[in-house]
Amino acid sequence: MGEAAGPAPAKLQISSQLDSEQPLTARAPVTRYYTALVTGDLRSLEVLTDQYHQDVNLVFEITENELEWQVKSQALYGLSGLWALERRWHRSSPLCLAAQHGHTAVLRHLLRRGAHPDLAPGAQGPLHEACRAGHTDCAELLLEHGADPNLRSEQGLAPLHLCTTRHSLGCARLLLRHGAAVDAPSEACGHTALHVAARHGLGAHARLYLRHGARVDARDTRGETALGALCGTAAPGEDSLELCRLLVAHGADVDARDEARRSALHKACGTAHASLARFLLLRGADVNAMDYDGVTPLGLALQSVASHRERRPHLTVQLLLNHGAQRIRPRAFHKVLKSCAAVPEVIEVLFNSYSQIPISQEWAEAVPEEVFQQHQPFYESLFGLAGAVRCLQHLCRSSIRHRLGSRCHRLVPSLPVPRALRDYLLLEPQGEVL
C-alpha cells in the first residue's frame, strides 16, 4: 500500500488556441498575458493587448500536474494502490480568468476591447466564474455588457446555481434583476436556486428567491423539495432553523416525500438535527411515516447515531419518543446496541421507553469490550437488570407516558411537579438505569 501524499505543487503549462486562420502568438507574450490576467496587472495587460495585439478572446489550454491516487486492486480490508503524477488540463479565456480572480479593472479593459461576455471555452463562462467566487462587481460589469444570466455551463448549471456562499448574494440580486429564471432547474439534478440556497443554508438567498416568485415545493429529479434538501444537509444552528421556518411560512409541505418516500423529518432525524425535527413535529410532520424500505424517522435516527455522535443524537431519539414514535421491536434491541453502544445516552433513552424489556446474553455480546470499559457504570447498571423487574418509579413513569401517548412532549412540561421529575418523565438520560 502506498503512503498518502499531499498535493503536488502545480506546474502550469500554457498553450494558446486561436481560430485556425490565425497564427499562434509567440509563447513569451502569451505567458505574460496569462500572468497579467491572474494577478490583475492592468498596465502589463494594456501593453500586451495594445502593443502585442493579444486576442481578448484567446483560449488558453492550462495544464497542471497533480498527484492522484491510483487503485491497483481491491483488497479484503481496503484499497491498495499508489500515488501517480497525472496531467490534467482545462480551457479558459481572459474574461474567465479575470472574473474568477475578481479583477474588475482588467475585466472592464477586456470588454472595452471586444471580449465576448459569454465566451465559455471551458466548463464555465465568465459570469459563472464571477458568481461562484462571489465577485459582485465583476458580475455587474458582465451583465451590463450583455452576458446571458441564464447561460448554461458544461454541467448544465446557470449562474444562479453557483451562488453558493453568503458573499454571492449581490450576484444573485443582479442576476434576477437582469432576467435570470428563478425556478430554472439544473440539467443533471433538477436543482432550482432555492434548492441550492437550502443545501448551503443561505437564508438571505432563499428569502430573495421567494420574493421573486420561487416555487417553495419545486422538486428536483429525485423528488426532493428545498425543505428536504435543507433538513438532509444543513448544519445544526439558528440559521438552519430560521431557514426552515421561512420555507414553511411560505407554504412548504412538511410531509412532502421524495422518490424514496422520505420526508423532511426522515432527513432531519437521519442527520441528528434535533432542532429541525422538533420544529417539523410541532408543524404536524408524521412521526411514524415510513419510507419505501419501511424505515421510520426513529429508525433513521438510530441508524445514523455512530456517524453523528458530536450532534448528541440521543436528543433526536428522545424527541421522537416523546412525540409518539413507535418503538423498535424488543427482539431487535441487540441490533441497536451493536450500532449505538458508543453513545450510551441513546441506549438509555430507548431502553427507558419500554415498561419492561427482557435482557439477553446477546445484548452483552453486542457491546464491544472497549466501549464497555469506557462506559462501564452505565452498562453494569443495564446488564445488572437481567432477570429483574424494573423499579416502581420507572413503572410509574411508563404508566404515565402510556396514558399521555403522543402528547407527552406537550403535557408533561405543564405538570405541577418538580423540574427533575418532568425531565425523568421525558426520558432525560441519567447515566444509569434502575
Short mmCIF file of C-alpha atoms in Angstrom, two decimals:
data_model
loop_
_atom_site.label_atom_id
_atom_site.label_comp_id
_atom_site.label_asym_id
_atom_site.label_seq_id
_atom_site.Cartn_x
_atom_site.Cartn_y
_atom_site.Cartn_z
CA MET A 1 0.00 0.00 0.00
CA GLY A 2 1.46 3.32 -0.95
CA GLU A 3 1.62 6.11 1.61
CA ALA A 4 -0.73 9.08 1.41
CA ALA A 5 0.87 12.16 -0.05
CA GLY A 6 -0.09 15.79 -0.18
CA PRO A 7 -0.99 17.57 -3.39
CA ALA A 8 1.88 18.16 -5.77
CA PRO A 9 2.82 21.77 -6.44
CA ALA A 10 1.05 22.79 -9.64
CA LYS A 11 3.39 23.23 -12.58
CA LEU A 12 1.47 25.36 -15.01
CA GLN A 13 1.94 24.99 -18.74
CA ILE A 14 0.09 27.24 -21.14
CA SER A 15 -0.61 26.89 -24.81
CA SER A 16 -2.83 29.18 -26.84
CA GLN A 17 -5.52 28.11 -29.26
CA LEU A 18 -6.71 30.71 -31.74
CA ASP A 19 -9.01 30.44 -34.73
CA SER A 20 -7.50 28.14 -37.36
CA GLU A 21 -6.95 31.09 -39.72
CA GLN A 22 -4.74 32.92 -37.20
CA PRO A 23 -1.08 32.16 -36.44
CA LEU A 24 -0.11 31.18 -32.90
CA THR A 25 1.15 34.07 -30.83
CA ALA A 26 4.71 33.99 -29.52
CA ARG A 27 4.99 31.97 -26.32
CA ALA A 28 6.58 34.61 -24.09
CA PRO A 29 3.84 37.22 -24.57
CA VAL A 30 1.16 34.55 -24.10
CA THR A 31 2.69 33.51 -20.77
CA ARG A 32 2.95 37.15 -19.66
CA TYR A 33 -0.63 37.64 -20.84
CA TYR A 34 -1.86 34.81 -18.62
CA THR A 35 0.15 36.09 -15.65
CA ALA A 36 -1.23 39.62 -16.06
CA LEU A 37 -4.80 38.26 -16.09
CA VAL A 38 -4.34 36.15 -12.97
CA THR A 39 -2.52 38.84 -10.98
CA GLY A 40 -4.67 41.73 -12.19
CA ASP A 41 -1.71 43.59 -13.69
CA LEU A 42 -3.67 46.12 -15.77
CA ARG A 43 -0.61 48.03 -17.01
CA SER A 44 1.05 44.92 -18.46
CA LEU A 45 -2.28 43.82 -19.92
CA GLU A 46 -2.71 47.13 -21.74
CA VAL A 47 0.74 46.75 -23.27
CA LEU A 48 0.03 43.18 -24.36
CA THR A 49 -3.33 43.93 -25.94
CA ASP A 50 -2.40 47.29 -27.49
CA GLN A 51 1.22 46.69 -28.47
CA TYR A 52 1.42 42.91 -28.97
CA HIS A 53 -2.23 42.70 -30.08
CA GLN A 54 -3.04 39.75 -27.89
CA ASP A 55 -6.53 38.50 -28.69
CA VAL A 56 -9.02 39.33 -25.91
CA ASN A 57 -10.98 36.21 -26.93
CA LEU A 58 -7.93 33.96 -26.78
CA VAL A 59 -8.47 30.41 -25.50
CA PHE A 60 -5.89 29.13 -23.03
CA GLU A 61 -5.16 25.46 -22.53
CA ILE A 62 -3.93 25.22 -18.96
CA THR A 63 -2.13 22.06 -17.92
CA GLU A 64 -1.45 21.10 -14.32
CA ASN A 65 0.41 18.11 -12.94
CA GLU A 66 -1.39 16.67 -9.93
CA LEU A 67 -0.78 13.68 -7.70
CA GLU A 68 -3.68 11.26 -7.91
CA TRP A 69 -4.30 8.04 -6.01
CA GLN A 70 -4.50 5.14 -8.46
CA VAL A 71 -6.11 1.96 -7.20
CA LYS A 72 -4.19 -1.23 -8.04
CA SER A 73 -6.53 -3.83 -6.58
CA GLN A 74 -9.48 -4.32 -4.27
CA ALA A 75 -8.04 -5.95 -1.16
CA LEU A 76 -10.04 -7.63 1.57
CA TYR A 77 -9.55 -4.84 4.07
CA GLY A 78 -9.34 -1.83 1.81
CA LEU A 79 -7.79 -0.43 -1.33
CA SER A 80 -4.18 -0.82 -2.41
CA GLY A 81 -2.52 1.49 -4.86
CA LEU A 82 -0.01 4.26 -5.30
CA TRP A 83 0.26 7.99 -5.89
CA ALA A 84 0.94 8.82 -9.53
CA LEU A 85 1.54 12.13 -11.28
CA GLU A 86 -1.34 12.83 -13.63
CA ARG A 87 -1.54 15.59 -16.21
CA ARG A 88 -4.84 17.44 -16.24
CA TRP A 89 -5.86 20.29 -18.49
CA HIS A 90 -8.71 22.69 -18.85
CA ARG A 91 -9.56 25.62 -21.05
CA SER A 92 -10.16 29.20 -20.07
CA SER A 93 -10.36 32.67 -21.56
CA PRO A 94 -9.11 36.10 -20.47
CA LEU A 95 -12.58 37.10 -19.26
CA CYS A 96 -12.98 33.86 -17.28
CA LEU A 97 -9.61 34.32 -15.58
CA ALA A 98 -10.29 37.96 -14.71
CA ALA A 99 -13.78 37.17 -13.39
CA GLN A 100 -12.53 34.18 -11.40
CA HIS A 101 -9.95 36.32 -9.60
CA GLY A 102 -12.17 39.36 -9.18
CA HIS A 103 -10.09 41.81 -11.23
CA THR A 104 -12.80 44.31 -12.21
CA ALA A 105 -10.47 46.80 -13.93
CA VAL A 106 -8.96 44.03 -16.05
CA LEU A 107 -12.44 42.79 -16.92
CA ARG A 108 -13.52 46.28 -17.99
CA HIS A 109 -10.41 46.67 -20.19
CA LEU A 110 -11.10 43.35 -21.95
CA LEU A 111 -14.78 44.12 -22.51
CA ARG A 112 -13.97 47.54 -23.99
CA ARG A 113 -11.68 45.82 -26.46
CA GLY A 114 -14.36 43.44 -27.64
CA ALA A 115 -14.13 40.42 -25.35
CA HIS A 116 -17.26 38.29 -25.71
CA PRO A 117 -19.07 38.22 -22.33
CA ASP A 118 -20.46 34.72 -22.94
CA LEU A 119 -17.33 33.05 -24.32
CA ALA A 120 -17.07 29.75 -22.40
CA PRO A 121 -14.21 27.66 -23.80
CA GLY A 122 -14.05 25.58 -20.63
CA ALA A 123 -16.59 24.19 -18.21
CA GLN A 124 -17.96 27.62 -17.27
CA GLY A 125 -18.33 31.11 -18.67
CA PRO A 126 -17.13 34.40 -17.17
CA LEU A 127 -20.44 35.08 -15.40
CA HIS A 128 -20.38 31.61 -13.84
CA GLU A 129 -16.86 32.26 -12.55
CA ALA A 130 -17.81 35.64 -11.08
CA CYS A 131 -20.87 34.23 -9.29
CA ARG A 132 -19.07 31.17 -7.98
CA ALA A 133 -16.41 33.40 -6.42
CA GLY A 134 -18.93 36.00 -5.22
CA HIS A 135 -17.38 38.88 -7.20
CA THR A 136 -20.41 41.17 -7.45
CA ASP A 137 -18.66 44.00 -9.32
CA CYS A 138 -17.44 41.59 -12.00
CA ALA A 139 -20.90 40.07 -12.37
CA GLU A 140 -22.45 43.51 -12.72
CA LEU A 141 -19.96 44.54 -15.39
CA LEU A 142 -20.54 41.37 -17.40
CA LEU A 143 -24.32 41.72 -17.22
CA GLU A 144 -24.11 45.36 -18.31
CA HIS A 145 -22.17 44.19 -21.37
CA GLY A 146 -24.85 41.69 -22.32
CA ALA A 147 -23.84 38.47 -20.56
CA ASP A 148 -26.67 35.93 -20.58
CA PRO A 149 -27.93 35.45 -16.98
CA ASN A 150 -29.34 32.04 -17.95
CA LEU A 151 -26.33 30.68 -19.84
CA ARG A 152 -25.68 27.02 -19.04
CA SER A 153 -22.26 25.62 -18.18
CA GLU A 154 -21.00 22.24 -19.39
CA GLN A 155 -22.61 20.73 -16.28
CA GLY A 156 -25.94 22.33 -17.14
CA LEU A 157 -25.75 24.97 -14.41
CA ALA A 158 -26.95 28.54 -14.74
CA PRO A 159 -25.01 31.29 -12.92
CA LEU A 160 -27.72 31.39 -10.23
CA HIS A 161 -26.91 27.77 -9.34
CA LEU A 162 -23.36 28.83 -8.48
CA CYS A 163 -24.41 31.41 -5.88
CA THR A 164 -23.49 29.10 -3.02
CA THR A 165 -21.88 31.43 -0.46
CA ARG A 166 -23.05 34.40 1.56
CA HIS A 167 -20.74 36.60 -0.50
CA SER A 168 -22.68 35.74 -3.65
CA LEU A 169 -25.94 37.40 -2.53
CA GLY A 170 -25.15 40.54 -4.54
CA CYS A 171 -24.55 38.40 -7.63
CA ALA A 172 -27.91 36.67 -7.12
CA ARG A 173 -29.69 40.03 -6.89
CA LEU A 174 -28.06 41.23 -10.10
CA LEU A 175 -28.89 38.03 -11.98
CA LEU A 176 -32.58 38.28 -11.06
CA ARG A 177 -32.63 41.97 -11.95
CA HIS A 178 -31.28 41.09 -15.39
CA GLY A 179 -33.83 38.36 -16.05
CA ALA A 180 -32.42 35.17 -14.55
CA ALA A 181 -35.09 32.45 -14.28
CA VAL A 182 -35.50 31.85 -10.55
CA ASP A 183 -37.00 28.38 -10.98
CA ALA A 184 -34.74 27.13 -13.77
CA PRO A 185 -33.64 23.57 -12.88
CA SER A 186 -30.10 22.34 -13.33
CA GLU A 187 -29.87 19.84 -16.16
CA ALA A 188 -28.39 16.94 -14.22
CA CYS A 189 -30.19 17.04 -10.86
CA GLY A 190 -33.07 19.43 -11.43
CA HIS A 191 -32.00 21.70 -8.57
CA THR A 192 -33.51 25.17 -8.56
CA ALA A 193 -31.82 28.17 -6.99
CA LEU A 194 -33.96 27.59 -3.89
CA HIS A 195 -32.66 24.02 -3.61
CA VAL A 196 -29.11 25.39 -3.79
CA ALA A 197 -29.80 28.02 -1.14
CA ALA A 198 -31.37 25.40 1.14
CA ARG A 199 -28.48 22.97 0.74
CA HIS A 200 -25.99 25.68 1.69
CA GLY A 201 -28.08 27.19 4.49
CA LEU A 202 -28.37 30.57 2.76
CA GLY A 203 -31.40 32.22 4.34
CA ALA A 204 -30.95 35.61 2.67
CA HIS A 205 -30.69 33.95 -0.75
CA ALA A 206 -33.82 31.88 -0.11
CA ARG A 207 -35.73 34.97 1.01
CA LEU A 208 -34.65 36.76 -2.19
CA TYR A 209 -35.76 33.88 -4.42
CA LEU A 210 -39.12 33.56 -2.67
CA ARG A 211 -39.73 37.29 -3.14
CA HIS A 212 -39.11 36.75 -6.85
CA GLY A 213 -41.72 34.01 -7.03
CA ALA A 214 -39.68 30.85 -6.50
CA ARG A 215 -41.90 27.76 -6.04
CA VAL A 216 -41.29 26.63 -2.48
CA ASP A 217 -42.17 22.99 -3.23
CA ALA A 218 -40.41 22.65 -6.59
CA ARG A 219 -38.92 19.16 -6.87
CA ASP A 220 -35.60 18.02 -8.27
CA THR A 221 -35.08 14.83 -10.27
CA ARG A 222 -35.23 12.75 -7.08
CA GLY A 223 -38.46 14.38 -5.97
CA GLU A 224 -36.78 16.37 -3.22
CA THR A 225 -38.03 19.81 -2.19
CA ALA A 226 -35.93 22.64 -0.79
CA LEU A 227 -37.17 21.77 2.73
CA GLY A 228 -35.98 18.19 2.29
CA ALA A 229 -32.63 19.41 0.96
CA LEU A 230 -32.21 21.69 3.95
CA CYS A 231 -33.03 19.02 6.52
CA GLY A 232 -30.74 16.49 4.91
CA THR A 233 -27.64 18.65 4.60
CA ALA A 234 -27.78 21.71 6.88
CA ALA A 235 -25.50 22.06 9.87
CA PRO A 236 -27.19 22.46 13.25
CA GLY A 237 -27.74 26.06 14.28
CA GLU A 238 -30.07 29.01 14.36
CA ASP A 239 -29.52 29.78 10.67
CA SER A 240 -30.85 26.38 9.60
CA LEU A 241 -33.84 26.68 11.89
CA GLU A 242 -34.66 30.17 10.61
CA LEU A 243 -34.45 28.95 7.02
CA CYS A 244 -36.73 26.04 7.88
CA ARG A 245 -39.23 28.48 9.39
CA LEU A 246 -39.01 30.66 6.28
CA LEU A 247 -39.79 27.79 3.91
CA VAL A 248 -42.71 26.55 5.99
CA ALA A 249 -44.07 30.09 6.34
CA HIS A 250 -44.14 30.26 2.53
CA GLY A 251 -46.18 27.08 2.33
CA ALA A 252 -43.62 24.28 2.21
CA ASP A 253 -45.25 20.88 2.76
CA VAL A 254 -43.66 19.39 5.89
CA ASP A 255 -44.70 15.88 4.81
CA ALA A 256 -43.57 16.06 1.17
CA ARG A 257 -41.83 12.81 0.18
CA ASP A 258 -39.00 12.24 -2.27
CA GLU A 259 -38.69 9.27 -4.62
CA ALA A 260 -37.60 7.07 -1.70
CA ARG A 261 -40.70 8.18 0.24
CA ARG A 262 -38.56 10.02 2.76
CA SER A 263 -39.89 13.20 4.33
CA ALA A 264 -38.03 16.21 5.69
CA LEU A 265 -38.44 14.67 9.16
CA HIS A 266 -36.72 11.48 7.99
CA LYS A 267 -33.79 13.56 6.79
CA ALA A 268 -33.57 15.77 9.87
CA CYS A 269 -33.55 12.69 12.08
CA GLY A 270 -31.08 10.87 9.84
CA THR A 271 -28.61 13.70 10.33
CA ALA A 272 -29.40 14.26 14.05
CA HIS A 273 -30.81 17.77 13.60
CA ALA A 274 -32.96 17.77 16.73
CA SER A 275 -33.98 21.43 16.44
CA LEU A 276 -35.25 20.96 12.89
CA ALA A 277 -37.01 17.72 13.83
CA ARG A 278 -38.74 19.46 16.75
CA PHE A 279 -39.93 22.29 14.52
CA LEU A 280 -41.30 19.88 11.91
CA LEU A 281 -43.09 17.79 14.52
CA LEU A 282 -44.71 20.88 16.01
CA ARG A 283 -45.89 21.76 12.49
CA GLY A 284 -47.61 18.40 12.13
CA ALA A 285 -44.99 16.18 10.48
CA ASP A 286 -45.87 12.48 10.63
CA VAL A 287 -43.64 10.98 13.34
CA ASN A 288 -44.24 7.42 12.12
CA ALA A 289 -44.03 7.97 8.35
CA MET A 290 -42.35 5.04 6.58
CA ASP A 291 -40.09 5.23 3.56
CA TYR A 292 -40.05 2.61 0.81
CA ASP A 293 -37.89 0.36 2.99
CA GLY A 294 -40.31 0.61 5.89
CA VAL A 295 -37.93 2.80 7.92
CA THR A 296 -39.39 5.48 10.18
CA PRO A 297 -37.68 8.70 11.33
CA LEU A 298 -36.76 6.90 14.59
CA GLY A 299 -35.21 4.09 12.57
CA LEU A 300 -33.08 6.55 10.60
CA ALA A 301 -32.09 8.37 13.79
CA LEU A 302 -30.83 5.10 15.28
CA GLN A 303 -29.04 4.07 12.09
CA SER A 304 -27.07 7.32 11.98
CA VAL A 305 -26.02 7.56 15.64
CA ALA A 306 -22.43 6.43 15.05
CA SER A 307 -21.82 9.00 12.28
CA HIS A 308 -23.28 11.95 14.21
CA ARG A 309 -22.05 11.45 17.76
CA GLU A 310 -20.98 15.08 18.06
CA ARG A 311 -24.58 16.23 17.49
CA ARG A 312 -25.89 14.47 20.61
CA PRO A 313 -28.17 12.09 18.69
CA HIS A 314 -29.99 11.00 21.86
CA LEU A 315 -31.82 14.35 21.73
CA THR A 316 -33.43 13.34 18.43
CA VAL A 317 -34.35 9.87 19.72
CA GLN A 318 -35.78 11.36 22.91
CA LEU A 319 -37.76 13.93 20.94
CA LEU A 320 -39.33 11.33 18.66
CA LEU A 321 -40.32 9.07 21.54
CA ASN A 322 -41.94 12.00 23.34
CA HIS A 323 -43.98 12.71 20.20
CA GLY A 324 -45.33 9.18 19.99
CA ALA A 325 -42.82 7.42 17.73
CA GLN A 326 -43.38 3.69 17.50
CA ARG A 327 -40.52 1.87 19.22
CA ILE A 328 -38.50 -0.88 17.61
CA ARG A 329 -39.41 -4.49 18.36
CA PRO A 330 -37.75 -5.67 21.62
CA ARG A 331 -36.16 -8.59 19.77
CA ALA A 332 -34.25 -6.11 17.61
CA PHE A 333 -32.78 -4.21 20.57
CA HIS A 334 -29.44 -6.03 20.32
CA LYS A 335 -29.05 -4.54 16.81
CA VAL A 336 -29.35 -1.06 18.30
CA LEU A 337 -26.68 -1.99 20.84
CA LYS A 338 -24.34 -3.05 18.04
CA SER A 339 -24.62 0.24 16.20
CA CYS A 340 -25.20 2.68 19.07
CA ALA A 341 -23.26 1.23 22.02
CA ALA A 342 -20.66 4.02 21.88
CA VAL A 343 -23.41 6.55 22.67
CA PRO A 344 -24.97 5.13 25.86
CA GLU A 345 -27.41 8.04 26.15
CA VAL A 346 -29.24 6.67 23.11
CA ILE A 347 -29.40 3.19 24.65
CA GLU A 348 -30.67 4.62 27.94
CA VAL A 349 -33.39 6.76 26.35
CA LEU A 350 -34.65 3.93 24.16
CA PHE A 351 -34.45 1.30 26.93
CA ASN A 352 -36.42 3.50 29.32
CA SER A 353 -39.20 3.96 26.77
CA TYR A 354 -40.30 0.36 27.49
CA SER A 355 -42.00 -0.55 30.76
CA GLN A 356 -40.14 -3.87 30.79
CA ILE A 357 -37.91 -5.50 28.20
CA PRO A 358 -36.04 -8.80 28.65
CA ILE A 359 -32.24 -8.51 28.64
CA SER A 360 -30.44 -11.42 26.98
CA GLN A 361 -26.86 -12.60 26.80
CA GLU A 362 -26.91 -11.42 23.20
CA TRP A 363 -27.02 -7.84 24.48
CA ALA A 364 -23.76 -8.16 26.38
CA GLU A 365 -22.08 -9.73 23.36
CA ALA A 366 -23.21 -6.81 21.17
CA VAL A 367 -21.23 -4.24 23.18
CA PRO A 368 -17.51 -4.13 22.25
CA GLU A 369 -15.18 -4.61 25.21
CA GLU A 370 -13.53 -1.20 24.77
CA VAL A 371 -16.93 0.52 24.73
CA PHE A 372 -17.97 -1.40 27.85
CA GLN A 373 -14.81 -0.27 29.64
CA GLN A 374 -15.31 3.34 28.57
CA HIS A 375 -18.91 3.42 29.83
CA GLN A 376 -18.68 0.75 32.50
CA PRO A 377 -21.03 2.26 35.15
CA PHE A 378 -23.88 2.54 32.67
CA TYR A 379 -23.52 -0.91 31.11
CA GLU A 380 -23.11 -2.57 34.50
CA SER A 381 -26.41 -0.99 35.56
CA LEU A 382 -28.05 -2.12 32.32
CA PHE A 383 -26.88 -5.73 32.32
CA GLY A 384 -27.47 -5.91 36.08
CA LEU A 385 -31.21 -5.77 35.31
CA ALA A 386 -31.13 -9.14 33.54
CA GLY A 387 -33.92 -11.27 35.01
CA ALA A 388 -35.02 -8.44 37.33
CA VAL A 389 -38.13 -6.28 37.45
CA ARG A 390 -37.73 -2.53 36.89
CA CYS A 391 -38.12 -0.25 39.90
CA LEU A 392 -41.53 1.12 40.92
CA GLN A 393 -40.54 4.66 39.90
CA HIS A 394 -39.81 3.55 36.36
CA LEU A 395 -43.04 1.55 36.16
CA CYS A 396 -44.99 4.64 37.25
CA ARG A 397 -43.21 6.65 34.57
CA SER A 398 -44.15 4.09 31.96
CA SER A 399 -47.78 4.15 33.07
CA ILE A 400 -47.97 7.94 32.87
CA ARG A 401 -46.26 8.01 29.45
CA HIS A 402 -48.60 5.33 28.15
CA ARG A 403 -51.60 7.36 29.29
CA LEU A 404 -50.32 10.59 27.70
CA GLY A 405 -49.10 8.91 24.49
CA SER A 406 -48.01 11.29 21.74
CA ARG A 407 -48.92 14.25 23.95
CA CYS A 408 -46.01 13.66 26.35
CA HIS A 409 -43.98 16.49 24.85
CA ARG A 410 -46.84 18.92 25.42
CA LEU A 411 -48.48 17.78 28.65
CA VAL A 412 -45.54 16.70 30.81
CA PRO A 413 -43.96 20.20 30.92
CA SER A 414 -47.27 21.56 32.27
CA LEU A 415 -47.50 19.10 35.18
CA PRO A 416 -47.24 20.73 38.66
CA VAL A 417 -44.21 18.68 39.67
CA PRO A 418 -40.51 19.49 40.21
CA ARG A 419 -38.35 20.05 37.13
CA ALA A 420 -36.28 16.94 37.84
CA LEU A 421 -39.42 14.79 37.76
CA ARG A 422 -40.58 16.33 34.49
CA ASP A 423 -37.17 15.55 32.97
CA TYR A 424 -37.46 11.99 34.25
CA LEU A 425 -40.86 11.58 32.62
CA LEU A 426 -39.45 12.92 29.34
CA LEU A 427 -36.67 10.29 29.38
CA GLU A 428 -33.81 12.64 30.18
CA PRO A 429 -30.72 10.35 30.49
CA GLN A 430 -29.18 10.00 33.95
CA GLY A 431 -26.16 7.85 33.21
CA GLU A 432 -27.61 4.64 34.65
CA VAL A 433 -30.82 2.61 34.62
CA LEU A 434 -32.71 1.27 37.63
#
